Short mmCIF file of C-alpha atoms in Angstrom, two decimals:
data_model
loop_
_atom_site.label_atom_id
_atom_site.label_comp_id
_atom_site.label_asym_id
_atom_site.label_seq_id
_atom_site.Cartn_x
_atom_site.Cartn_y
_atom_site.Cartn_z
CA MET A 1 97.01 -23.34 13.91
CA PHE A 2 95.25 -26.54 14.95
CA SER A 3 98.40 -28.47 15.82
CA TRP A 4 99.03 -26.58 19.06
CA LEU A 5 95.61 -27.71 20.31
CA ARG A 6 96.47 -31.32 19.55
CA LEU A 7 99.74 -30.92 21.45
CA THR A 8 98.06 -29.63 24.60
CA GLU A 9 94.69 -31.35 24.91
CA LEU A 10 94.27 -34.39 27.12
CA ASP A 11 92.45 -36.39 24.46
CA SER A 12 94.12 -35.82 21.11
CA GLY A 13 92.74 -38.96 19.49
CA LEU A 14 94.37 -42.36 19.16
CA LEU A 15 95.42 -41.78 15.56
CA LEU A 16 97.58 -38.81 16.54
CA GLN A 17 99.31 -40.59 19.42
CA PRO A 18 102.27 -41.82 17.28
CA TRP A 19 102.86 -38.23 16.10
CA LEU A 20 102.69 -36.95 19.67
CA ARG A 21 105.14 -39.59 20.89
CA ASP A 22 107.56 -38.78 18.08
CA ILE A 23 107.29 -35.03 18.74
CA ARG A 24 107.93 -35.52 22.46
CA ARG A 25 110.85 -37.85 21.81
CA ASN A 26 112.58 -36.03 18.95
CA GLY A 27 111.10 -32.51 18.78
CA ASP A 28 112.84 -29.24 19.68
CA ARG A 29 111.17 -28.68 23.03
CA GLN A 30 112.12 -25.01 23.34
CA VAL A 31 110.78 -24.08 19.89
CA ILE A 32 107.60 -26.12 20.38
CA THR A 33 106.88 -24.64 23.82
CA SER A 34 107.44 -21.12 22.56
CA GLY A 35 105.25 -21.72 19.53
CA VAL A 36 102.41 -23.20 21.57
CA ARG A 37 102.43 -20.21 23.91
CA MET A 38 102.34 -17.80 20.97
CA LEU A 39 99.56 -19.65 19.12
CA SER A 40 97.45 -20.06 22.25
CA VAL A 41 97.22 -16.25 22.29
CA LEU A 42 96.87 -15.57 18.55
CA ALA A 43 94.66 -18.55 17.69
CA PRO A 44 92.79 -19.51 20.86
CA LYS A 45 90.20 -22.24 20.91
CA GLY A 46 86.96 -20.55 19.77
CA PRO A 47 84.81 -18.69 19.39
CA TYR A 48 87.15 -16.34 17.50
CA PHE A 49 90.71 -15.93 16.33
CA PRO A 50 92.05 -13.38 13.82
CA ASP A 51 91.77 -14.32 10.15
CA PHE A 52 95.06 -12.63 9.21
CA ILE A 53 96.96 -15.52 10.80
CA THR A 54 95.47 -17.98 8.25
CA PRO A 55 95.57 -16.08 4.92
CA PRO A 56 94.06 -17.62 1.76
CA GLU A 57 97.51 -17.24 0.18
CA GLY A 58 98.50 -20.26 2.25
CA ALA A 59 97.07 -22.37 -0.58
CA ASN A 60 100.33 -21.56 -2.41
CA GLY A 61 102.55 -22.76 0.42
CA LEU A 62 103.96 -21.64 3.75
CA GLY A 63 106.18 -18.95 2.21
CA SER A 64 103.21 -17.26 0.54
CA ALA A 65 101.23 -17.41 3.79
CA LEU A 66 104.03 -15.82 5.82
CA ALA A 67 104.50 -13.09 3.21
CA ALA A 68 100.76 -12.33 3.37
CA ILE A 69 100.89 -12.10 7.17
CA ARG A 70 103.80 -9.63 7.00
CA SER A 71 101.87 -7.42 4.57
CA THR A 72 98.58 -7.36 6.51
CA PRO A 73 97.15 -3.80 6.42
CA ARG A 74 97.34 -1.95 9.73
CA GLN A 75 93.63 -1.18 9.78
CA ARG A 76 92.81 -4.86 9.49
CA LEU A 77 95.23 -5.74 12.29
CA ARG A 78 93.67 -3.14 14.59
CA GLU A 79 90.17 -4.44 13.85
CA GLU A 80 90.99 -8.11 14.30
CA PHE A 81 93.06 -7.67 17.45
CA GLY A 82 90.28 -5.45 18.80
CA ARG A 83 87.79 -8.24 18.24
CA LEU A 84 90.17 -10.74 19.83
CA GLU A 85 90.51 -8.47 22.86
CA GLU A 86 86.72 -8.57 23.28
CA VAL A 87 86.85 -12.36 23.52
CA ARG A 88 89.81 -12.61 25.87
CA PRO A 89 92.52 -10.23 27.15
CA THR A 90 95.77 -10.26 25.17
CA PRO A 91 99.28 -9.82 26.63
CA SER A 92 101.36 -6.71 26.08
CA TRP A 93 103.62 -8.30 23.43
CA THR A 94 100.69 -8.28 20.99
CA ARG A 95 100.40 -4.47 21.06
CA PRO A 96 103.07 -3.83 18.39
CA LEU A 97 101.48 -6.50 16.21
CA ALA A 98 98.08 -4.90 16.55
CA ALA A 99 99.65 -1.58 15.53
CA GLY A 100 101.17 -3.12 12.41
CA ASP A 101 104.81 -2.79 13.49
CA GLY A 102 106.91 -4.27 10.68
CA GLU A 103 109.62 -5.68 12.94
CA SER A 104 107.02 -7.40 15.12
CA LEU A 105 105.29 -8.92 12.09
CA LEU A 106 108.65 -10.19 10.82
CA GLY A 107 109.38 -11.72 14.22
CA LEU A 108 105.97 -13.39 14.21
CA THR A 109 106.49 -15.03 10.82
CA GLU A 110 109.98 -16.18 11.78
CA ALA A 111 108.55 -17.78 14.94
CA LEU A 112 105.80 -19.43 12.90
CA ALA A 113 108.39 -20.80 10.47
CA ARG A 114 110.47 -22.26 13.33
CA TYR A 115 107.39 -23.87 14.85
CA HIS A 116 106.37 -25.31 11.47
CA ARG A 117 109.84 -26.83 11.00
CA ALA A 118 109.61 -28.50 14.40
CA VAL A 119 106.00 -29.70 14.42
CA VAL A 120 104.75 -30.06 10.83
CA GLU A 121 107.61 -30.19 8.32
CA PRO A 122 109.07 -33.57 9.45
CA TYR A 123 105.69 -35.14 8.64
CA THR A 124 104.91 -33.27 5.42
CA ASP A 125 105.02 -36.34 3.17
CA LEU A 126 102.52 -38.23 5.27
CA ILE A 127 100.24 -35.21 5.73
CA ASP A 128 100.24 -34.60 1.97
CA GLU A 129 99.37 -38.26 1.38
CA ALA A 130 96.56 -38.03 3.93
CA VAL A 131 95.12 -34.94 2.25
CA GLU A 132 95.34 -36.59 -1.16
CA THR A 133 93.63 -39.76 0.01
CA ASP A 134 90.84 -37.67 1.52
CA ARG A 135 90.41 -35.86 -1.81
CA VAL A 136 90.30 -39.15 -3.70
CA HIS A 137 87.81 -40.54 -1.18
CA ARG A 138 85.52 -37.51 -1.55
CA ASN A 139 85.74 -37.51 -5.33
CA GLY A 140 85.02 -41.22 -5.42
CA LEU A 141 81.80 -40.70 -3.47
CA ALA A 142 80.31 -38.13 -5.80
CA SER A 143 80.47 -36.85 -9.35
CA THR A 144 78.39 -33.72 -8.66
CA VAL A 145 78.63 -30.82 -6.24
CA GLU A 146 75.43 -31.91 -4.52
CA GLY A 147 76.77 -35.44 -4.18
CA LEU A 148 80.01 -34.09 -2.73
CA LEU A 149 78.16 -31.99 -0.14
CA LYS A 150 75.91 -34.91 0.81
CA GLY A 151 79.06 -36.99 1.25
CA MET A 152 80.34 -34.57 3.92
CA TRP A 153 77.86 -36.05 6.42
CA PRO A 154 78.16 -36.20 9.44
CA LEU A 155 80.63 -33.27 9.46
CA MET A 156 78.12 -31.16 7.53
CA ASN A 157 74.46 -31.53 6.63
CA TRP A 158 73.36 -30.50 3.12
CA ARG A 159 69.79 -29.14 3.19
CA PRO A 160 69.49 -27.39 -0.19
CA PRO A 161 70.23 -24.56 -0.49
CA VAL A 162 71.83 -24.48 2.98
CA LEU A 163 74.96 -26.31 4.16
CA GLU A 164 74.67 -26.73 7.93
CA VAL A 165 77.75 -27.09 10.11
CA GLN A 166 77.63 -27.76 13.85
CA TYR A 167 79.66 -25.15 15.72
CA ALA A 168 79.55 -23.46 19.11
CA HIS A 169 79.07 -19.99 17.56
CA ASP A 170 75.89 -19.32 15.54
CA ARG A 171 76.29 -17.40 12.28
CA GLU A 172 75.17 -17.33 8.67
CA LEU A 173 77.47 -17.01 5.66
CA HIS A 174 75.88 -16.06 2.35
CA LEU A 175 77.91 -17.00 -0.72
CA ASN A 176 76.16 -14.52 -3.02
CA GLY A 177 77.42 -16.31 -6.09
CA ARG A 178 80.92 -16.92 -4.75
CA GLY A 179 82.43 -20.38 -4.73
CA LEU A 180 83.11 -22.35 -1.56
CA ARG A 181 86.56 -23.77 -0.87
CA LEU A 182 86.68 -26.97 1.20
CA VAL A 183 90.05 -27.50 2.90
CA PRO A 184 90.88 -30.83 4.58
CA SER A 185 93.06 -30.45 7.67
CA TYR A 186 95.06 -33.19 9.37
CA PHE A 187 95.02 -31.49 12.77
CA CYS A 188 91.44 -30.18 12.77
CA ARG A 189 89.12 -32.27 14.95
CA ARG A 190 85.41 -32.70 15.53
CA THR A 191 83.97 -29.63 13.79
CA PRO A 192 84.75 -27.66 10.62
CA VAL A 193 85.81 -24.02 10.91
CA ALA A 194 85.26 -21.01 8.64
CA PHE A 195 86.82 -17.55 8.37
CA ALA A 196 85.29 -15.08 10.78
CA ASP A 197 85.18 -12.28 8.19
CA PRO A 198 82.33 -12.92 5.73
CA GLY A 199 84.10 -10.72 3.19
CA LEU A 200 86.99 -13.17 2.77
CA PRO A 201 86.79 -15.97 0.17
CA PRO A 202 84.23 -18.45 1.56
CA THR A 203 86.23 -21.31 3.06
CA ILE A 204 85.49 -24.26 5.33
CA VAL A 205 88.37 -26.14 6.93
CA TYR A 206 87.24 -29.61 7.97
CA PRO A 207 88.80 -32.65 9.71
CA LEU A 208 89.91 -35.14 7.10
CA HIS A 209 89.06 -38.81 7.49
CA HIS A 210 91.79 -40.61 9.43
CA ASP A 211 91.96 -44.04 7.83
CA TRP A 212 95.73 -44.22 7.54
CA THR A 213 98.57 -44.38 10.05
CA TRP A 214 101.74 -42.46 10.86
CA GLN A 215 103.79 -45.61 11.24
CA ARG A 216 105.88 -45.60 8.08
CA GLN A 217 107.02 -42.01 8.62
CA LEU A 218 108.16 -42.44 12.21
CA SER A 219 111.69 -43.47 12.95
CA SER A 220 110.61 -46.73 14.57
CA GLY A 221 108.53 -47.94 11.66
CA ARG A 222 110.10 -47.21 8.26
CA ARG A 223 109.60 -49.75 5.49
CA ASP A 224 112.34 -50.83 3.09
CA GLU A 225 111.20 -49.44 -0.27
CA HIS A 226 114.06 -51.14 -2.13
CA ALA A 227 113.00 -54.56 -0.81
CA LEU A 228 109.40 -53.92 -1.83
CA SER A 229 110.48 -52.90 -5.33
CA ALA A 230 112.59 -56.03 -5.63
CA LEU A 231 109.58 -58.13 -4.64
CA LEU A 232 106.92 -56.52 -6.82
CA GLY A 233 108.90 -54.54 -9.35
CA SER A 234 109.31 -50.77 -9.12
CA THR A 235 106.24 -49.96 -11.22
CA ARG A 236 103.84 -52.28 -9.40
CA SER A 237 105.08 -51.17 -6.00
CA ALA A 238 104.51 -47.56 -7.12
CA VAL A 239 100.97 -48.43 -8.25
CA LEU A 240 100.23 -50.08 -4.91
CA ALA A 241 101.55 -47.07 -2.99
CA ALA A 242 99.71 -44.53 -5.18
CA ILE A 243 96.32 -46.07 -4.46
CA GLY A 244 96.13 -44.44 -1.03
CA THR A 245 92.71 -45.27 0.44
CA GLY A 246 91.24 -45.68 -3.04
CA ALA A 247 91.83 -44.49 -6.60
CA THR A 248 90.41 -45.02 -10.07
CA THR A 249 92.50 -46.22 -13.00
CA THR A 250 92.47 -42.72 -14.49
CA GLU A 251 93.65 -41.15 -11.22
CA LEU A 252 96.45 -43.70 -10.87
CA ALA A 253 97.55 -43.02 -14.45
CA ALA A 254 97.69 -39.28 -13.76
CA ARG A 255 99.65 -39.72 -10.53
CA LEU A 256 102.17 -42.09 -12.06
CA GLY A 257 102.48 -40.47 -15.49
CA ALA A 258 101.47 -43.77 -17.14
CA SER A 259 98.78 -44.77 -19.60
CA PRO A 260 95.48 -46.16 -18.23
CA SER A 261 96.04 -49.40 -20.15
CA ALA A 262 99.44 -49.90 -18.51
CA VAL A 263 97.98 -49.18 -15.08
CA SER A 264 95.17 -51.67 -15.75
CA ARG A 265 97.70 -54.41 -16.49
CA HIS A 266 99.51 -53.80 -13.22
CA THR A 267 96.34 -53.55 -11.12
CA SER A 268 95.19 -56.84 -12.65
CA VAL A 269 98.36 -58.60 -11.46
CA LEU A 270 98.13 -56.97 -8.01
CA ARG A 271 94.47 -57.97 -7.74
CA GLU A 272 95.23 -61.61 -8.63
CA ALA A 273 97.95 -61.58 -5.97
CA GLY A 274 95.40 -60.47 -3.36
CA LEU A 275 97.00 -57.04 -2.82
CA LEU A 276 94.07 -54.92 -4.00
CA THR A 277 90.38 -55.13 -4.81
CA THR A 278 88.52 -53.51 -7.68
CA GLU A 279 84.92 -52.30 -7.58
CA ARG A 280 83.00 -50.72 -10.46
CA GLN A 281 81.44 -47.32 -9.76
CA GLY A 282 79.48 -46.10 -12.76
CA LEU A 283 81.84 -45.76 -15.71
CA SER A 284 84.94 -46.03 -13.49
CA VAL A 285 86.51 -48.69 -11.34
CA LEU A 286 87.80 -47.99 -7.83
CA HIS A 287 90.94 -49.81 -6.65
CA GLN A 288 91.57 -50.27 -2.92
CA ARG A 289 94.39 -52.02 -1.10
CA THR A 290 93.66 -55.18 0.86
CA LEU A 291 95.03 -55.73 4.36
CA LEU A 292 97.87 -57.72 2.79
CA GLY A 293 98.67 -54.90 0.35
CA SER A 294 98.68 -52.37 3.19
CA ALA A 295 100.89 -54.63 5.29
CA LEU A 296 103.50 -54.74 2.51
CA LEU A 297 103.56 -50.94 2.55
CA GLY A 298 103.86 -50.80 6.31
CA LYS A 299 100.40 -49.28 6.69
CA ASN A 300 98.79 -51.68 9.16
#
């Protein structure tokens, strides 16, 4: 939903420029253009777009999300398209969707799948890594919920018991004992976004911290993983890669399926070689790659 905005805005951010260049050089222009036109109608830039287009089932993958969209109740579609119509006029091709026409919903999900294959899927590995490094970064900052929420500054401001988020549209969302899901998004920028319907599971989608690059995933900048393994050994090169923007020994052990003691031996060698640094945080130690370690992975 956010990617079409990044494709069309004049200032998409320096860190997304390599992705944009790769899309424009290698992407399916017809599919991308069609998808952008469709999404600009269904998910316009604020202050509202229908929640049915971003179902919570998406947490289980694209297929689950598309299936949920196809099964959206007609009453909900009428209500959400009606609200969208109040914000901005919609073209005639949305009328069957608003009425819950099964064939139109199928066509919508097929178009979304084509767009995803063209714009997102080629970069899935890097996006997944970015999301994981953001999670590790957030977890490393706090061991409590309050610490986590404080660590969301400046995106959000935790003033117990209220979490304040800067957004163009004023509203209040009361959890009433429900949990809050925080979802990092690679293509979200500037401000977090929540579902419009307060009855849906409380969710905030926020821009993740861009402290990595696209370089190793783009065709002009792939690293030779075999050469790196030959230099460091397959296990140590895997440890170095798994660190992301920071990881504890326990997290590395879980990611690699190794024992913490084995991971500690490898991080010790990598640290002595100047490829990572280690800093104690409470009962844990946080490993981070040095510039040299990142350069070996093609991440400069």
